[in-house]
XYZ file of C-alpha atoms in Angstrom:
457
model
C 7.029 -9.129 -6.325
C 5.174 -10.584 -3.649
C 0.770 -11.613 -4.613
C -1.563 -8.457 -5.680
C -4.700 -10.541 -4.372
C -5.519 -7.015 -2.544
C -6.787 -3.531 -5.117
C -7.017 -0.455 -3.229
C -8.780 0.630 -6.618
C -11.872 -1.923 -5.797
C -11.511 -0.773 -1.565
C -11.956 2.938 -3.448
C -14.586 1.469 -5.139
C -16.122 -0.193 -1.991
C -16.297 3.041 -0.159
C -17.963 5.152 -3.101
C -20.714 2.809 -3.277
C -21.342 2.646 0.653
C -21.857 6.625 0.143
C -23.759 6.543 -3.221
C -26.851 6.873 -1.417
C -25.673 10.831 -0.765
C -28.008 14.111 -2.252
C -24.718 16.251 -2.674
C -24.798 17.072 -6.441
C -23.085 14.943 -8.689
C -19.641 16.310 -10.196
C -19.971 14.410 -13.494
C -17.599 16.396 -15.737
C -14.379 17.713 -15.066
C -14.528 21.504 -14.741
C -11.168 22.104 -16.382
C -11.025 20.522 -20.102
C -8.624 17.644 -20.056
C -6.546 16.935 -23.186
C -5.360 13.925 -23.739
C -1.630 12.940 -24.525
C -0.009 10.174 -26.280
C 2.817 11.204 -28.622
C 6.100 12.961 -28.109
C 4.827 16.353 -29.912
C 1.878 16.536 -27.404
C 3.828 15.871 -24.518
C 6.334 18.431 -25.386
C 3.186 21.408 -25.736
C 1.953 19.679 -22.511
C 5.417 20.721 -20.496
C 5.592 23.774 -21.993
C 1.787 24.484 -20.619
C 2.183 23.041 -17.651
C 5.179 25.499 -17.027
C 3.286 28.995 -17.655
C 0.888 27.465 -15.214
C 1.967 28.568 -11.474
C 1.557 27.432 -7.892
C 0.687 23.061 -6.904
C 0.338 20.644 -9.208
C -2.311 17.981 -8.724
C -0.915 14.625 -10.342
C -2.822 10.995 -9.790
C -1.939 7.923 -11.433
C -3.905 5.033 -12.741
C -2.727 1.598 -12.096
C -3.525 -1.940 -12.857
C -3.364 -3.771 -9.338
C -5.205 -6.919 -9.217
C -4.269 -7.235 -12.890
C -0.606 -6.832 -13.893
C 2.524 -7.941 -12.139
C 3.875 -4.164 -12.454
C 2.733 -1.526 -10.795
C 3.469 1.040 -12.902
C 1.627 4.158 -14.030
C -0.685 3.396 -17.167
C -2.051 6.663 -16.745
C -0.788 9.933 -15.477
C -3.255 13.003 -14.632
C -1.558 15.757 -14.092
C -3.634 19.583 -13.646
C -2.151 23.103 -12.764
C -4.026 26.332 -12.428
C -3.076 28.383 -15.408
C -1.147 25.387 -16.716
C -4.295 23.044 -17.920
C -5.360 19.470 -17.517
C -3.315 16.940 -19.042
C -4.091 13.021 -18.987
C -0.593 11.194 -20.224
C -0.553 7.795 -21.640
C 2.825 6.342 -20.722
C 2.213 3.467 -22.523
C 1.649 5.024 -26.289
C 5.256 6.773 -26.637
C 8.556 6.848 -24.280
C 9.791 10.297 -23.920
C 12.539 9.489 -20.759
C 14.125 13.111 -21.583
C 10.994 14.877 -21.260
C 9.908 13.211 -18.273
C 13.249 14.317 -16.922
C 12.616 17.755 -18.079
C 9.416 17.797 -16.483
C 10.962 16.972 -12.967
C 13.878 19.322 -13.276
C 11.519 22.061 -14.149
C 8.760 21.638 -11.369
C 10.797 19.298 -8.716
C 10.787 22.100 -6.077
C 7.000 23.094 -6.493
C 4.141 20.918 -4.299
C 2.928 18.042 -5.807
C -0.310 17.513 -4.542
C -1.351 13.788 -4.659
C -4.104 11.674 -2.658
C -2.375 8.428 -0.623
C 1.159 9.277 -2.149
C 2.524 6.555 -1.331
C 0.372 4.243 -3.731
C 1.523 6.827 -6.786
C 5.354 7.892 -5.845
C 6.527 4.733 -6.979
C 5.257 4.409 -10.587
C 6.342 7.692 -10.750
C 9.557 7.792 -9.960
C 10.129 4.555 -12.444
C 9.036 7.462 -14.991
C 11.262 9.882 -13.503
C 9.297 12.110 -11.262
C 10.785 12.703 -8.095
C 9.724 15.621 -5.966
C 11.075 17.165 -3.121
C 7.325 18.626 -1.750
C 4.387 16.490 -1.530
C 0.996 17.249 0.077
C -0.698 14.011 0.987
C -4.893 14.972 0.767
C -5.203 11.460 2.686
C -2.838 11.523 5.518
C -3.868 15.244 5.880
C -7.253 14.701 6.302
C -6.042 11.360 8.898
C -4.018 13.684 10.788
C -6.652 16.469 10.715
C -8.997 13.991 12.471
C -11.324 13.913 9.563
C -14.105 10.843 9.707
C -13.565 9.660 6.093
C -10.555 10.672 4.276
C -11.759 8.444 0.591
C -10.969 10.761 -2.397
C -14.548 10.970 -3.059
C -15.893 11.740 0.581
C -13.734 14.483 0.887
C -14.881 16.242 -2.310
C -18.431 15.504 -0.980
C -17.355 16.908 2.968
C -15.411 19.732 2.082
C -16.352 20.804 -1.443
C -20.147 20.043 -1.614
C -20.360 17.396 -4.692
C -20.359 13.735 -5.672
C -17.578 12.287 -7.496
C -17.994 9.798 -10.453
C -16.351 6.555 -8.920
C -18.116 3.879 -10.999
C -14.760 2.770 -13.364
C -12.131 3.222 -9.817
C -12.029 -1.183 -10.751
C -11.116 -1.240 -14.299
C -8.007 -2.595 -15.622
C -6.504 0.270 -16.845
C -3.666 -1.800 -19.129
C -6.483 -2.543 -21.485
C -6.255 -0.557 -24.621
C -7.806 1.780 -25.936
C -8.774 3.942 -22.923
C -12.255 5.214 -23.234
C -13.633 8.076 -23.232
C -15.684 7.491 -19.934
C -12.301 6.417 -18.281
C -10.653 9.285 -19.154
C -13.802 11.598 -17.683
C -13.391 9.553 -14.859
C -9.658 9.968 -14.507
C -9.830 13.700 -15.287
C -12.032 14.283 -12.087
C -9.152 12.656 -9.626
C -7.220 15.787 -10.256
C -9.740 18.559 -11.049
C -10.436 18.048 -7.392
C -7.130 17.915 -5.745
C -5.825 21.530 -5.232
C -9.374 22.888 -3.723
C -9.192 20.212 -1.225
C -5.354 20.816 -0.536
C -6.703 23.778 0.204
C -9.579 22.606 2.406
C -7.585 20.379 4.449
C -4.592 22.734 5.026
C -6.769 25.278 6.678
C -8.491 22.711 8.866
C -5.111 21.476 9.986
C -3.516 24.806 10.369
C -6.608 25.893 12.291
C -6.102 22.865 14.627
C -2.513 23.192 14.845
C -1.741 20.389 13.325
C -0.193 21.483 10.076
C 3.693 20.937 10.895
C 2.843 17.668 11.921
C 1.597 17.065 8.923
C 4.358 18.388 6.784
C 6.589 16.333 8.952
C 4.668 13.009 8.239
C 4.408 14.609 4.196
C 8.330 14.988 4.030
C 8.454 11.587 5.678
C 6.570 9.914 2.652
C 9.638 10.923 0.816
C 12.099 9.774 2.637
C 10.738 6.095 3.257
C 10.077 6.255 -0.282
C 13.730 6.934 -1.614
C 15.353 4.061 1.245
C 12.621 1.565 0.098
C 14.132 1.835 -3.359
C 17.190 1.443 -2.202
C 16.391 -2.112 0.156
C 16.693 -5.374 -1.281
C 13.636 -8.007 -1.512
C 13.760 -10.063 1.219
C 14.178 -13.482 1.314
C 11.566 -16.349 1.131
C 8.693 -14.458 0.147
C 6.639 -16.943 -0.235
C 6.125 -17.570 3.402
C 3.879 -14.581 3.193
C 1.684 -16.618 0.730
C -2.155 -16.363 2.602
C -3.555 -19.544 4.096
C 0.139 -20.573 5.819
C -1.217 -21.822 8.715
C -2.431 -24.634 6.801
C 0.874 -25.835 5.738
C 2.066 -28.479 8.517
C 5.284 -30.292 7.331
C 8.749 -29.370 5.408
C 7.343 -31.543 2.151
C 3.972 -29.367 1.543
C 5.929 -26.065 2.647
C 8.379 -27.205 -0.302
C 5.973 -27.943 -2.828
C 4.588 -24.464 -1.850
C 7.594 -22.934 -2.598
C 8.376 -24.357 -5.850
C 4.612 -23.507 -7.233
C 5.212 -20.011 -5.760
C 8.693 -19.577 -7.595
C 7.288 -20.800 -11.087
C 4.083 -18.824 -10.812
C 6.128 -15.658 -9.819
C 8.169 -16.058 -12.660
C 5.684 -16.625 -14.929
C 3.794 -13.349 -13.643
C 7.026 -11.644 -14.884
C 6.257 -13.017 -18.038
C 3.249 -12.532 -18.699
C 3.458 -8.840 -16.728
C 0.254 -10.909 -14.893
C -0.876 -10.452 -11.176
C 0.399 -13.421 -9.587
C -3.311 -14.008 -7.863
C -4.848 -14.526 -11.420
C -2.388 -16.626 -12.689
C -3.102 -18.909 -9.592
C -4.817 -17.556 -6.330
C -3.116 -18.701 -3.282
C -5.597 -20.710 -2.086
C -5.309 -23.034 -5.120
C -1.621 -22.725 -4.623
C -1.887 -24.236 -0.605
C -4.322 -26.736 -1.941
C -1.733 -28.209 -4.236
C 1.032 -27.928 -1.701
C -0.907 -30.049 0.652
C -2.980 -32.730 -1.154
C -2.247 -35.327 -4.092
C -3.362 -34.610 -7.460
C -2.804 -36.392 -10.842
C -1.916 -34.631 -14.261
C -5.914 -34.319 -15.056
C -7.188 -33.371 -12.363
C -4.376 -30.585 -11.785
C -4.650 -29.350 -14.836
C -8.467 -29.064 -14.196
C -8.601 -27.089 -11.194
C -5.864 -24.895 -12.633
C -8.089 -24.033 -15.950
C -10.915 -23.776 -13.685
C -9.722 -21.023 -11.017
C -7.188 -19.331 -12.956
C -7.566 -16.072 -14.562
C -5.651 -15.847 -17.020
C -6.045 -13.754 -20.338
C -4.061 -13.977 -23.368
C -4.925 -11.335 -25.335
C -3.610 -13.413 -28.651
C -5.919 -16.087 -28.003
C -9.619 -16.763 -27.374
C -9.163 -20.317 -25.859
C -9.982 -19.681 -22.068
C -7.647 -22.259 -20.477
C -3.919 -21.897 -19.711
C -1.588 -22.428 -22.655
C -0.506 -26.264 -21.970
C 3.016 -24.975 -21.455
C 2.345 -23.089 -18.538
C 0.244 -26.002 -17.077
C 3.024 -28.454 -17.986
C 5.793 -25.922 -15.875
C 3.128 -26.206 -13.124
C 2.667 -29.821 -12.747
C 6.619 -30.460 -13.787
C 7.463 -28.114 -10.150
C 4.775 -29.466 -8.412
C 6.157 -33.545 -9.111
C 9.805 -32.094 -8.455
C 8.683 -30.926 -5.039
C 7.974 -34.491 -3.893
C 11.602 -35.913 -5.505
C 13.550 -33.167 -3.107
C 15.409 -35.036 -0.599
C 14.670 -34.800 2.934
C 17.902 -33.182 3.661
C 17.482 -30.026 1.421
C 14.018 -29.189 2.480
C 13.153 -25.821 4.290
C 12.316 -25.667 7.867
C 8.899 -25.308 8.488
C 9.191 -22.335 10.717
C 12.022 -19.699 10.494
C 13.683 -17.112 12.900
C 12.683 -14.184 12.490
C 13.546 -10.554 13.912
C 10.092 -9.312 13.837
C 8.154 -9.372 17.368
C 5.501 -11.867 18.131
C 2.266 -10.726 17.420
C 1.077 -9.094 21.427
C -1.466 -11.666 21.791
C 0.769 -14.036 22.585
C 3.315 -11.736 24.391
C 1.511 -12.886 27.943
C 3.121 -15.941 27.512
C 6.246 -15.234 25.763
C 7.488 -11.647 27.694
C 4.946 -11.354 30.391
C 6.004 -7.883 31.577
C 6.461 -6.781 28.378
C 2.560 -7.551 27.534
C 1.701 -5.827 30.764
C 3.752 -2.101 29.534
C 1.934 -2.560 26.174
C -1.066 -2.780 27.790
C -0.679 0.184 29.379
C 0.659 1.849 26.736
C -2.029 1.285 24.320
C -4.328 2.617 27.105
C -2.797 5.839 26.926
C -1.824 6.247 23.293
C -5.441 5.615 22.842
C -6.583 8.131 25.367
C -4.245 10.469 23.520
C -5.700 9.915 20.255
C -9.124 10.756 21.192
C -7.915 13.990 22.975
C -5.794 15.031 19.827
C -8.361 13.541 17.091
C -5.902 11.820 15.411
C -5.807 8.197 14.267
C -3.689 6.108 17.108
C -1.584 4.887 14.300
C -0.932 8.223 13.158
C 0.252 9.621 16.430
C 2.739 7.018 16.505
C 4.167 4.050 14.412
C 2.512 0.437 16.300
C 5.449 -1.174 15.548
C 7.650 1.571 16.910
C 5.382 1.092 20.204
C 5.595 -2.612 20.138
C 9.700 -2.532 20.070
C 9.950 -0.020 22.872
C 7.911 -1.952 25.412
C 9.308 -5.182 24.246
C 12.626 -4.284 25.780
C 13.599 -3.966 29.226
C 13.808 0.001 30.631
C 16.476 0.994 32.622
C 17.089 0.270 36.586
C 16.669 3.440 37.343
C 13.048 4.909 36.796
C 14.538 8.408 36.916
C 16.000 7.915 33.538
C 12.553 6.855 31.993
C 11.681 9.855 30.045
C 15.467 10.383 28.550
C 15.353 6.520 27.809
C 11.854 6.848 25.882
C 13.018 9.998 24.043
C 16.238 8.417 22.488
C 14.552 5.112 22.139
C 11.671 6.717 20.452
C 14.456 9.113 17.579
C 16.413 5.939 17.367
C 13.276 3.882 15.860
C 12.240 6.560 13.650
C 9.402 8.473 15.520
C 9.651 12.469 14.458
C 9.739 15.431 16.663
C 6.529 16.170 16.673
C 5.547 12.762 17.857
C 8.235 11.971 20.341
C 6.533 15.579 22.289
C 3.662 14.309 22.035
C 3.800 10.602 23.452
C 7.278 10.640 25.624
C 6.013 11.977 28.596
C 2.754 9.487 28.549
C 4.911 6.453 27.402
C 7.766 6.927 30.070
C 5.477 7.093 33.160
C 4.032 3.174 32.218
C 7.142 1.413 31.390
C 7.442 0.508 35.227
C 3.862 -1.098 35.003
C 4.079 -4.835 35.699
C 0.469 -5.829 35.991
C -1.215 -5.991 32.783
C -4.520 -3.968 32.376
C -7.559 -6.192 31.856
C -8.728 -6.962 28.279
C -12.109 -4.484 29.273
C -9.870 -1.540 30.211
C -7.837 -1.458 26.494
C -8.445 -4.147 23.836
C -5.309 -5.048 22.063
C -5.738 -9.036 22.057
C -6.174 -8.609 18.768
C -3.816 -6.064 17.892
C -1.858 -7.730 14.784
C 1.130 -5.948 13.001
C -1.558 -6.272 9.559
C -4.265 -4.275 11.704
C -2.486 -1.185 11.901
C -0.797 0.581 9.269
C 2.963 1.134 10.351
């Protein structure tokens, strides 16, 4: 499990303070009473509820990022019209067979959740796999919709203010209070009026297959992501790289990542608080002795042991530190990592003019007019099609013959993963550039800067 340095809980957070200064009346209360769950008994009522309910359910989950190793569900709000408000503590009982009975029972209705793919996963470790989702974010994205936050849509479409002020807190603490759960509660009360919202808009702008296309999508990258296997040397992905200039500091690197991973396991910590990466690249490169190690790790280490009030790392964990870090130095030359691997993935396209020079000049084009299509369609450029599905098509050569262009794009396009709905969109645009060898200039379409981390693929 790679670093959690990043919390889309405090970017949530972020954007419901830039919009705090709105008059829309504040929702402060849930307008369906919640009930809270946390034995076997009250789960069991809770199914059987949830069942005489009909139509969507709403579900959310609350997570610890930034402050466990796991990203599982430590809370799971689930609402249904007719079929009540429930918020389920995971943590207080286990209650696999009703979990299962749960998805059995309501695997074929729509489960309405906001940025799916941030919840799908900690539910399906408890066992909740549907076969319908309806995504409020991406909807809203693909509807062409300015801000697609939880909270500015209820604000937008519905008329009121969410409650955002806990969207930070680390939700493994226990107990959960009262003004978490309120908080919590609201996430779902929300969700099926702006399904409902954002459908129409769509379906109004003809947009709503393509939607249910990108929805049933979710669920399929989902299910083959938990089937892949990690993939090697993940700690080359540690931020602040660039830094690293010989085989010897990328080593030491590499043996403080492995020990602080595993000790994240451990302690079911985020790797970041245990030791940020910074810290981590500062070791790797620069000579320290036992004290003053063992200082700057107390210092910028988070680290909470909930048995203890002493605020410094347990000297065992400092010891396993400073053991790998001397270790690192003792590795012979012969066994140390190259500093820079091969890799499949593309160069980044600022630096295609020099590496694939009529390559850069069909991007170039092509970003032109998948931009220019965006705007027409009001839909997010990344939306309309995959940037990494655009960067592999242009990076290879087309065919001789220009009159096989549009078939070429159209297989290319299926055979990289693009769906129906965007391979009519973009083929016809995409196939009349790929004979471009004159790059447009940086004025015309900016994509020096366009990074495979910009864009969301």
């Amino acid at each position: 499990m790679g670093d959690k340095n990043e919390n889309p809980d405090q970017i949530e957070l972020a954007q419901s303070q830039l919009e705090s200064d709105s008059q829309a009346p504040l929702l402060e209360f849930p307008r369906e009473n919640s009930i809270f769950v946390d034995n076997v008994n009250s789960f069991r009522k809770a199914i059987d509820q949830l069942l005489s309910g009909s139509g969507e359910i709403a579900v959310d989950t609350e997570r610890a990022s930034g402050f466990t190793y796991w990203p599982k569900a430590y809370l799971v709000q689930i609402y249904r019209r007719g079929g009540g408000l429930f918020l389920i503590d995971p943590v207080a009982f286990s209650a696999p067979e009703l979990w299962r009975e749960l998805n059995e029972k309501t695997q074929n209705e729509i489960w309405i959740i906001h940025a799916a793919t941030q919840d799908l996963p900690s539910l399906q470790e408890l066992g909740i796999k549907p076969n319908k989702v309806f995504d409020t974010e991406l909807g809203a994205r693909i509807a062409g919709l300015p801000r697609v936050s939880l909270g500015a849509l209820t604000e937008s479409l519905l008329g009121f203010r969410l409650a955002k002020e806990h969207s930070a807190v680390n939700w493994s603490n226990r107990p959960l209070l009262e003004q978490w759960l309120n908080y919590a509660a609201l996430d779902v009360d929300v969700l099926i009026d702006l399904k409902i919202e954002v459908e129409n808009i769509l379906a109004q702008a003809g947009k709503l297959d393509w939607a249910e296309a990108e929805f049933a999508n979710i669920l399929k990258n989902q299910n083959s992501t938990n089937n892949k296997e990690k993939k090697s040397d993940p700690w080359r992905k540690t931020s602040g790289m660039h830094k690293i200039r010989n085989p010897r500091a990328l080593t030491t690197l590499r043996e403080l990542w492995l020990v602080r991973d595993e000790l994240a396991k451990e302690y079911d910590l985020a790797p970041g608080r245990l030791l940020p990466d910074d810290l981590l690249i500062e070791f790797s490169i620069k000579d320290f002795n036992l004290e003053k190690f063992t200082e700057l790790l107390n210092k910028r280490s988070r680290f909470s042991n909930p048995s203890s009030s002493n605020k410094n790392l347990p000297i065992s964990i400092s010891k396993k530190f400073y053991q790998s870090y001397l270790e690192s130095k003792e590795i012979p030359e012969s066994e140390l990592p190259p500093l820079r691997v091969s890799s499949d993935e593309l160069p980044p396209p600022k630096l295609w003019k020099e590496k694939n020079r009529l390559a850069y000049a069909r991007f170039s084009h092509a970003r032109a007019v998948m931009l220019e299509l965006s705007s027409e369609l009001n839909i997010p450029v990344e939306n309309l099609l995959s940037p990494k599905i655009l960067r592999d098509l242009v990076w290879e050569e087309p065919p001789a013959d220009k009159n096989n262009y549009e078939t070429y794009t159209q297989n290319k396009l299926r055979e990289l993963g693009a769906r129906d709905w965007q391979r009519n969109l973009v083929t016809e645009k995409i196939s009349a550039i790929l004979g471009e060898t004159t790059e447009l200039k940086k004025e015309e379409v900016e994509i020096e800067n366009t990074e495979v981390s910009d864009l969301q693929s």
